[in-house]
Coordinates of C-alpha atoms and ligand atoms in Angstrom, one line a residue:
M446 CA 96.1 146.6 80.5
E447 CA 97.2 145.1 77.3
S448 CA 100.6 143.4 77.7
R449 CA 103.2 144.5 75.1
V450 CA 104.9 141.7 73.3
R451 CA 108.2 142.8 71.8
A452 CA 108.2 142.0 68.1
V453 CA 111.3 140.2 66.9
A454 CA 112.3 141.2 63.4
E455 CA 114.0 138.6 61.4
L456 CA 116.4 139.0 58.5
V457 CA 115.8 136.7 55.5
W458 CA 118.4 135.9 52.8
K459 CA 118.5 133.7 49.8
G460 CA 118.8 130.1 51.0
K461 CA 118.0 130.8 54.7
R462 CA 115.2 128.3 54.8
K463 CA 117.0 125.7 52.9
H464 CA 117.6 122.6 55.0
R465 CA 121.3 122.1 55.4
R466 CA 122.6 118.7 56.1
A467 CA 124.5 118.4 59.3
T468 CA 128.2 118.5 58.6
R469 CA 130.5 115.9 60.2
V470 CA 132.5 117.2 63.1
V471 CA 136.2 117.1 62.1
A472 CA 138.6 116.6 65.0
L473 CA 141.5 119.0 65.4
R474 CA 144.9 117.5 64.8
T475 CA 147.8 118.7 67.1
D476 CA 150.8 119.6 64.9
E477 CA 153.2 121.2 67.4
I478 CA 153.6 121.3 71.2
H479 CA 155.6 124.3 72.5
G480 CA 156.2 123.9 76.2
S481 CA 154.3 121.7 78.6
G482 CA 151.5 122.5 81.0
P483 CA 148.1 121.2 82.1
E484 CA 146.0 123.5 79.9
P485 CA 148.0 124.8 77.0
N486 CA 146.7 127.7 75.0
R487 CA 145.7 126.7 71.4
L488 CA 146.5 128.2 68.1
V489 CA 144.3 126.5 65.4
R490 CA 144.6 126.7 61.7
G491 CA 141.2 126.1 60.0
D492 CA 138.0 127.6 58.7
A493 CA 136.1 129.1 61.6
S494 CA 133.0 126.9 61.1
D495 CA 135.1 123.7 61.3
V496 CA 137.1 124.9 64.2
L497 CA 134.1 126.0 66.3
R498 CA 132.2 122.8 65.5
A499 CA 135.2 120.8 66.7
L500 CA 135.7 122.9 69.8
S501 CA 132.0 122.6 70.9
D502 CA 132.6 118.8 71.3
T503 CA 134.5 119.5 74.5
L504 CA 134.1 123.1 75.3
S505 CA 130.4 123.8 75.0
G506 CA 129.4 126.5 77.5
Q507 CA 132.9 127.0 78.8
V508 CA 134.1 130.1 77.0
S509 CA 134.0 133.3 79.0
L510 CA 134.7 135.9 76.4
V511 CA 134.7 135.9 72.6
Y512 CA 136.2 138.8 70.6
I513 CA 135.9 138.5 66.8
D514 CA 136.9 140.8 64.0
P515 CA 135.6 138.8 61.1
P516 CA 135.8 139.7 57.4
F517 CA 133.1 142.4 56.7
D518 CA 132.2 141.5 53.1
T519 CA 134.1 144.5 51.9
G520 CA 134.7 142.9 48.5
Q521 CA 138.5 143.3 49.0
R522 CA 141.6 141.2 49.0
F523 CA 143.9 141.9 51.9
D524 CA 147.6 141.6 51.4
F525 CA 150.3 140.9 53.9
R526 CA 153.3 143.0 53.0
V527 CA 156.6 141.1 53.5
T528 CA 160.1 142.3 53.3
V529 CA 162.4 139.5 52.2
P530 CA 164.9 139.2 55.0
G531 CA 168.5 140.2 54.3
T532 CA 167.6 142.5 51.4
V533 CA 168.9 146.1 51.4
A534 CA 166.7 148.9 52.6
G535 CA 164.4 150.1 49.9
S536 CA 163.9 146.7 48.2
P537 CA 160.4 146.2 47.1
R538 CA 158.0 144.6 49.6
V539 CA 156.3 141.5 48.5
S540 CA 152.5 141.5 48.7
L541 CA 151.0 138.1 49.6
E542 CA 147.3 137.5 49.9
A543 CA 146.4 137.1 53.6
Y544 CA 142.8 136.5 52.9
R545 CA 139.9 137.5 50.6
D546 CA 136.7 139.1 51.8
D547 CA 134.3 138.8 48.9
R548 CA 131.5 136.3 49.7
G549 CA 128.7 138.6 48.6
L550 CA 125.9 139.6 50.9
D551 CA 123.6 136.5 50.9
D552 CA 126.5 134.2 51.4
W553 CA 128.0 136.3 54.2
L554 CA 124.7 136.5 56.1
A555 CA 124.2 132.7 55.9
W556 CA 127.9 132.1 57.0
F557 CA 127.7 134.7 59.8
F558 CA 124.5 133.2 61.1
G559 CA 126.2 129.8 61.4
I560 CA 129.2 131.3 63.2
A561 CA 126.9 133.2 65.6
V562 CA 125.0 129.9 66.4
Q563 CA 128.3 128.1 67.1
L564 CA 129.6 130.9 69.3
R565 CA 126.4 130.9 71.4
E566 CA 127.0 127.2 71.9
L567 CA 130.5 127.7 73.1
L568 CA 129.8 130.7 75.4
A569 CA 129.1 130.2 79.1
V570 CA 125.8 131.6 80.3
G571 CA 126.7 135.2 81.2
G572 CA 129.7 135.0 78.8
S573 CA 130.4 138.1 76.7
L574 CA 130.6 138.4 72.9
Y575 CA 132.2 141.4 71.1
V576 CA 131.8 141.5 67.3
H577 CA 134.0 144.0 65.6
L578 CA 132.5 145.3 62.3
D579 CA 131.9 148.4 60.3
A580 CA 129.0 150.1 58.5
H581 CA 129.4 147.7 55.5
I582 CA 127.6 145.0 57.4
A583 CA 127.0 146.0 61.0
H584 CA 123.3 146.6 60.7
Y585 CA 122.6 143.2 59.1
A586 CA 124.8 141.5 61.7
K587 CA 122.9 143.2 64.6
V588 CA 119.6 141.7 63.4
I589 CA 121.3 138.3 63.1
L590 CA 122.9 138.5 66.5
D591 CA 119.5 139.5 68.0
E592 CA 117.9 136.5 66.4
V593 CA 120.6 134.1 67.6
F594 CA 121.3 135.4 71.1
G595 CA 117.9 137.1 71.8
A596 CA 117.4 140.8 71.6
G597 CA 117.6 141.0 75.4
S598 CA 121.2 139.8 75.3
F599 CA 122.3 142.9 73.5
Q600 CA 124.3 145.2 75.8
R601 CA 126.0 148.0 73.8
E602 CA 127.0 149.3 70.5
I603 CA 130.5 150.7 70.8
V604 CA 131.8 153.2 68.4
W605 CA 135.6 153.1 68.0
R606 CA 136.9 156.3 66.3
I607 CA 139.8 155.2 64.1
G608 CA 141.7 158.5 64.5
W609 CA 142.8 161.6 62.8
I610 CA 142.3 162.0 59.1
S611 CA 145.1 162.8 56.7
G612 CA 146.6 162.1 53.3
F613 CA 144.4 160.5 50.6
K614 CA 141.7 159.7 53.2
S615 CA 141.0 163.4 53.7
K616 CA 140.2 163.7 50.0
A617 CA 137.3 161.2 50.1
R618 CA 134.0 162.6 49.0
G619 CA 131.3 163.2 51.5
W620 CA 131.6 162.5 55.2
I621 CA 134.8 160.6 55.8
R622 CA 134.4 157.2 57.3
N623 CA 136.2 157.2 60.6
H624 CA 134.8 154.6 63.0
D625 CA 134.3 150.9 63.5
T626 CA 131.3 149.4 65.3
L627 CA 131.6 146.8 68.0
F628 CA 128.5 144.9 69.3
F629 CA 128.6 143.7 72.8
Y630 CA 126.2 140.8 73.8
A631 CA 126.0 138.7 77.0
K632 CA 124.6 135.2 76.6
G633 CA 121.4 135.0 78.7
G634 CA 121.1 138.8 79.0
R635 CA 123.4 139.6 81.9
P636 CA 127.2 139.5 81.8
S637 CA 128.6 137.5 84.7
V638 CA 131.7 139.7 84.7
F639 CA 132.0 143.4 84.0
H640 CA 134.9 145.5 85.4
K641 CA 134.1 149.1 84.8
E642 CA 137.0 151.2 83.5
Y643 CA 137.8 154.9 83.8
V644 CA 140.0 157.3 81.9
P645 CA 142.0 159.4 84.4
Y646 CA 141.1 163.1 84.9
P647 CA 143.4 165.4 83.1
Q648 CA 146.2 166.9 85.1
G649 CA 145.1 169.9 87.2
Y650 CA 141.4 168.9 86.9
V651 CA 139.2 170.3 89.6
R652 CA 135.4 170.0 90.1
R653 CA 133.1 172.9 89.4
D654 CA 133.3 174.0 93.0
G655 CA 137.1 174.1 92.9
S656 CA 137.6 170.9 95.0
A657 CA 139.8 168.0 93.9
P658 CA 138.1 165.2 92.0
R659 CA 137.1 162.1 94.1
G660 CA 136.4 159.4 91.6
A661 CA 138.8 157.2 89.6
G662 CA 138.3 159.3 86.5
Y663 CA 135.6 159.6 83.7
P664 CA 133.8 156.3 83.3
I665 CA 134.4 154.9 79.8
D666 CA 131.3 155.2 77.7
D667 CA 130.4 153.6 74.4
V668 CA 132.5 156.0 72.2
W669 CA 136.1 155.0 72.3
N670 CA 139.0 157.2 71.2
G671 CA 136.5 160.1 71.2
S672 CA 138.8 162.6 72.9
R673 CA 142.4 163.2 73.7
L674 CA 141.8 161.7 77.2
D675 CA 141.2 158.3 75.7
P676 CA 143.8 157.8 73.0
I677 CA 143.4 154.6 71.0
D678 CA 144.1 155.7 67.4
S679 CA 144.2 152.7 65.1
I680 CA 147.7 151.4 64.6
Q681 CA 146.9 151.3 60.9
I682 CA 147.1 155.1 60.6
V683 CA 150.2 155.4 62.8
S684 CA 153.3 155.2 60.7
F685 CA 155.6 153.9 63.4
S686 CA 154.0 151.6 65.9
R687 CA 156.1 149.0 67.6
E688 CA 153.1 146.7 67.6
K689 CA 152.8 146.5 63.9
V690 CA 153.6 143.1 62.4
G691 CA 152.6 143.8 58.8
Y692 CA 149.2 142.1 59.0
P693 CA 146.8 144.2 56.9
T694 CA 143.9 144.4 59.4
Q695 CA 145.8 144.2 62.7
K696 CA 144.0 145.8 65.6
N697 CA 145.5 147.6 68.6
E698 CA 146.4 145.7 71.7
A699 CA 145.0 148.6 73.8
L700 CA 141.6 148.2 72.2
V701 CA 141.4 144.4 72.8
A702 CA 142.9 144.7 76.2
R703 CA 140.1 147.0 77.3
I704 CA 137.6 144.4 76.3
V705 CA 139.5 141.5 77.9
R706 CA 140.0 143.4 81.2
A707 CA 136.4 144.5 81.4
S708 CA 134.7 141.2 80.4
S709 CA 136.8 138.4 81.8
R710 CA 138.8 137.4 84.9
P711 CA 142.3 136.0 85.1
G712 CA 142.2 132.3 84.2
D713 CA 139.1 132.6 82.1
L714 CA 139.0 131.2 78.5
V715 CA 139.0 133.8 75.7
L716 CA 138.3 132.8 72.1
D717 CA 139.0 134.5 68.8
C718 CA 138.2 132.5 65.6
F719 CA 139.5 135.3 63.2
A720 CA 142.9 135.7 64.9
G721 CA 144.6 137.6 62.1
S722 CA 147.9 138.8 63.6
G723 CA 147.1 137.2 66.9
T724 CA 146.2 140.4 68.9
T725 CA 143.6 138.7 71.1
A726 CA 145.9 135.8 72.0
V727 CA 148.8 138.1 72.8
V728 CA 146.6 140.4 75.0
A729 CA 144.8 137.5 76.7
E730 CA 148.2 135.9 77.5
K731 CA 149.6 139.2 78.9
L732 CA 146.5 139.6 81.1
G733 CA 146.7 136.0 82.5
R734 CA 143.7 134.6 80.6
R735 CA 143.7 131.3 78.8
W736 CA 143.0 131.6 75.1
I737 CA 142.1 129.8 71.8
A738 CA 142.9 131.6 68.6
S739 CA 142.2 130.3 65.1
D740 CA 142.3 131.5 61.5
S741 CA 142.1 130.0 58.1
S742 CA 145.1 131.9 56.7
P743 CA 148.5 130.2 56.9
L744 CA 150.1 133.7 57.1
S745 CA 148.0 134.5 60.1
I746 CA 149.1 131.4 61.9
H747 CA 152.7 132.0 61.1
V748 CA 152.6 135.6 62.3
T749 CA 150.6 134.7 65.4
R750 CA 152.9 131.8 66.4
K751 CA 156.0 134.0 66.0
R752 CA 154.4 136.9 67.9
L753 CA 153.6 134.6 70.8
L754 CA 156.7 132.5 70.9
C755 CA 159.0 135.5 70.8
R756 CA 157.6 136.8 74.1
P757 CA 160.0 136.0 76.9
G758 CA 158.3 133.5 79.3
H759 CA 155.4 132.7 76.9
K760 CA 152.9 130.2 78.2
P761 CA 152.7 126.6 76.8
L762 CA 151.0 126.5 73.4
I763 CA 149.8 123.8 71.1
A764 CA 149.4 124.5 67.4
Q765 CA 146.5 122.5 65.8
S766 CA 144.8 122.3 62.5
S767 CA 141.4 121.3 61.3
A768 CA 142.0 118.0 59.5
S769 CA 139.6 119.1 56.8
R770 CA 142.2 121.4 55.3
P771 CA 144.4 119.9 52.6
R772 CA 147.9 119.0 53.9
V773 CA 149.5 121.1 51.3
E774 CA 147.7 124.0 49.8
P775 CA 148.5 125.1 46.2
M776 CA 149.9 128.4 47.2
E777 CA 152.4 126.8 49.5
G778 CA 153.7 124.1 47.2
R779 CA 156.0 121.4 48.5
R780 CA 159.3 122.7 49.9
V781 CA 162.4 120.6 50.1
L782 CA 164.4 121.1 53.3
R783 CA 167.8 119.5 54.2
A784 CA 169.6 119.5 57.5
R785 CA 172.5 117.7 59.2
A786 CA 173.6 116.8 62.7
K787 CA 177.1 116.9 64.2
V788 CA 177.9 115.4 67.6
D789 CA 181.0 116.8 69.3
A790 CA 183.4 114.9 71.7
R791 CA 181.3 115.8 74.7
G792 CA 178.1 114.5 73.1
R793 CA 176.6 117.9 72.3
V794 CA 174.6 117.8 69.1
T795 CA 174.3 120.7 66.6
I796 CA 171.7 120.6 63.9
E797 CA 172.4 122.8 61.0
I798 CA 170.0 123.6 58.1
T799 CA 171.9 123.1 54.8
S800 CA 169.3 124.1 52.2
L801 CA 165.6 125.0 51.6
R802 CA 164.1 124.8 48.1
I803 CA 160.9 126.6 47.5
P804 CA 159.1 125.7 44.2
K805 CA 158.8 128.5 41.7
R806 CA 155.0 128.5 41.7
A807 CA 154.9 129.2 45.5
A808 CA 157.0 132.4 45.4
P809 CA 156.1 135.5 43.5
E810 CA 158.7 136.7 41.0
V811 CA 159.3 140.0 43.0
A812 CA 160.3 137.8 46.0
R813 CA 162.5 135.4 44.0
A814 CA 164.4 138.3 42.5
Q815 CA 165.5 139.4 46.0
V816 CA 166.7 136.1 47.2
A817 CA 170.4 135.5 46.6
H818 CA 170.7 132.8 49.3
W819 CA 168.0 130.2 50.2
S820 CA 168.3 131.1 53.9
Q821 CA 166.6 134.4 53.2
W822 CA 163.3 132.5 52.8
I823 CA 163.4 131.3 56.4
D824 CA 161.7 133.4 59.1
A825 CA 161.8 130.9 61.9
W826 CA 162.5 127.3 62.5
C827 CA 162.3 124.7 65.3
V828 CA 163.5 121.3 66.3
D829 CA 161.9 118.3 68.1
W830 CA 165.0 116.6 69.4
D831 CA 163.2 113.3 70.0
Y832 CA 160.6 112.9 67.4
R833 CA 158.3 109.9 67.6
R834 CA 155.6 110.5 65.1
G835 CA 152.5 112.5 66.0
P836 CA 152.9 116.1 67.1
T837 CA 156.2 117.9 66.9
N838 CA 157.4 118.5 70.5
V839 CA 159.3 121.7 70.1
S840 CA 162.1 122.5 72.4
S841 CA 164.2 124.8 70.2
Y842 CA 162.5 127.7 68.4
V843 CA 164.9 129.9 66.4
F844 CA 163.5 133.1 64.9
R845 CA 164.7 136.1 62.9
K846 CA 164.5 139.1 65.2
T847 CA 164.2 141.8 62.6
S848 CA 163.6 141.4 58.9
S849 CA 167.0 142.7 58.0
G850 CA 168.8 140.8 60.8
P851 CA 170.6 137.5 60.5
L852 CA 169.1 134.1 61.4
D853 CA 171.1 131.3 63.1
L854 CA 171.0 128.3 60.9
A855 CA 172.4 126.0 63.6
T856 CA 171.2 125.2 67.1
G857 CA 172.5 122.8 69.7
H858 CA 171.2 120.3 72.3
T859 CA 172.6 117.8 74.9
Y860 CA 170.7 114.5 75.3
S861 CA 170.4 113.1 78.8
N862 CA 171.0 109.5 77.7
P863 CA 172.9 107.7 75.0
G864 CA 170.9 106.2 72.2
K865 CA 169.5 106.5 68.7
Y866 CA 167.3 109.5 68.1
V867 CA 165.3 111.1 65.3
A868 CA 165.3 114.9 65.3
L869 CA 162.6 116.7 63.3
V870 CA 163.4 120.1 61.8
K871 CA 160.7 122.4 60.6
T872 CA 161.0 125.8 58.9
F873 CA 158.4 128.5 58.7
D874 CA 159.1 130.7 55.7
V875 CA 158.3 134.3 54.9
L876 CA 155.6 133.1 52.4
G877 CA 153.7 131.4 55.2
G878 CA 154.7 127.9 54.2
E879 CA 156.3 125.1 56.2
A880 CA 158.9 122.5 55.4
I881 CA 159.9 119.4 57.4
T882 CA 162.8 117.0 57.4
T883 CA 164.2 114.5 59.9
V884 CA 167.8 113.8 60.9
D885 CA 169.1 110.7 62.6
V886 CA 171.3 111.3 65.7
T887 CA 173.4 108.7 67.5
I888 CA 174.7 109.4 71.0
E889 CA 177.4 106.9 72.0
Ligands
SAM1478 C1 140.0 141.4 60.1 S1 141.1 140.1 60.2 C2 141.4 139.9 61.9 C3 142.5 140.8 62.5 C4 142.8 140.6 63.9 N1 141.7 141.1 64.8 C5 144.1 141.3 64.3 O1 144.2 142.1 65.2 O2 145.1 141.0 63.6 C6 140.1 138.8 59.8 C7 140.7 137.4 59.8 O3 139.8 136.5 59.5 C8 140.4 135.4 58.7 N2 139.3 134.7 58.0 C9 138.6 135.0 57.0 N3 137.6 134.1 56.7 C10 137.8 133.1 57.6 C11 137.2 131.8 57.8 N4 136.1 131.4 57.0 N5 137.6 131.1 58.8 C12 138.6 131.5 59.6 N6 139.3 132.6 59.5 C13 138.9 133.4 58.4 C14 141.3 136.1 57.8 O4 142.4 135.2 57.4 C15 141.8 137.3 58.7 O5 143.0 136.9 59.3

């Protein structure tokens, strides 16, 4: 009998065959250390290609699970809507660009191919990859993923129904778009971990013969949020969700948690190189997995850092950046921060922020118009009480709990030994920028 060889279709785009010069691996620089532990989780600021290349130096074949929700080439700009802290209810919100998604198809395909190759390198054999897309690009991406991982590595296409339709969306012409697509691949063709999940039977459910059900529930299939028994409506369509942090494309924790529970074990390493608001990192940490999350947007890093550090009992975390990024990006502009230290009779030190100046060009007019006092710019700040160059070793992190709530501008510390110290103070402002200053402290 003639053996059947499965043909592998290949997608070709402008420039695919062009020989690309190998790019130099740029090491990651550690900027902040929050807590100590043997294997801290990592929040990395940088372009995904640079970050993945740097990670593969030490973590090749060690990642158990990747969940990515990359830009889809939608042609849009995505804004982060910020309320300037301390303004009265009803003040206009400030739209800041979180990221742009307008590469154009050829460029997107070339870029995504490179990302897929780097993720394959980092994944362990049997490791799982989930790629969250929509119909803009999903069909192209599937062909690329088949080429990079091998068609036999493909496991499932998951359809996630976004939810009920209302308002302007219901007026759209034609069939209304109401689902995202997630592709699930396992490197090598067989996932080394898969924990099957069930949705519980509805109350009062009996089998056709009238007997009580025996199993754990209905096994979850590849259509999610498809019925009332499996409710995961997108938080983007829910007006009041406690999870929402204002990031434009934030995904639900329940959605990512389902993936993390099914395709990893406690202690496994989970990676997301398009972290956005940090959903994957938060979920991985809650479920006892180790994680690495990265993103190129400073707003994403700011939001993710705050989301993680505000959790009581958070795990040790290091914030890193790809050294290839400029130290100060034009949208940030250089801030000027001032702080002072006071030592009381018992040797307790209080550091107080006394001013923060943000250059005009870094702040949109609508935001500046709402700022009556410079402290309104600050969303969170931290102190390294014994700064010795290199990464900031943070032991005090102060954050604004609600956007209208107050922020402490002073924090205290007691040193174990007398001596001369340098304390580093760093602010994270609502625009996604950072400012640093140092203060000398002498303990007699
Ligand atoms: C769809 S959002 C991810 C949302 C995330 N899943 C969440 O729950 O918040 C895509 C993210 O990719 C980031 N991004 C876009 N291009 C990037 C690149 N070349 N490298 C790294 N991150 C990038 C954007 O800044 C954005 O935060």
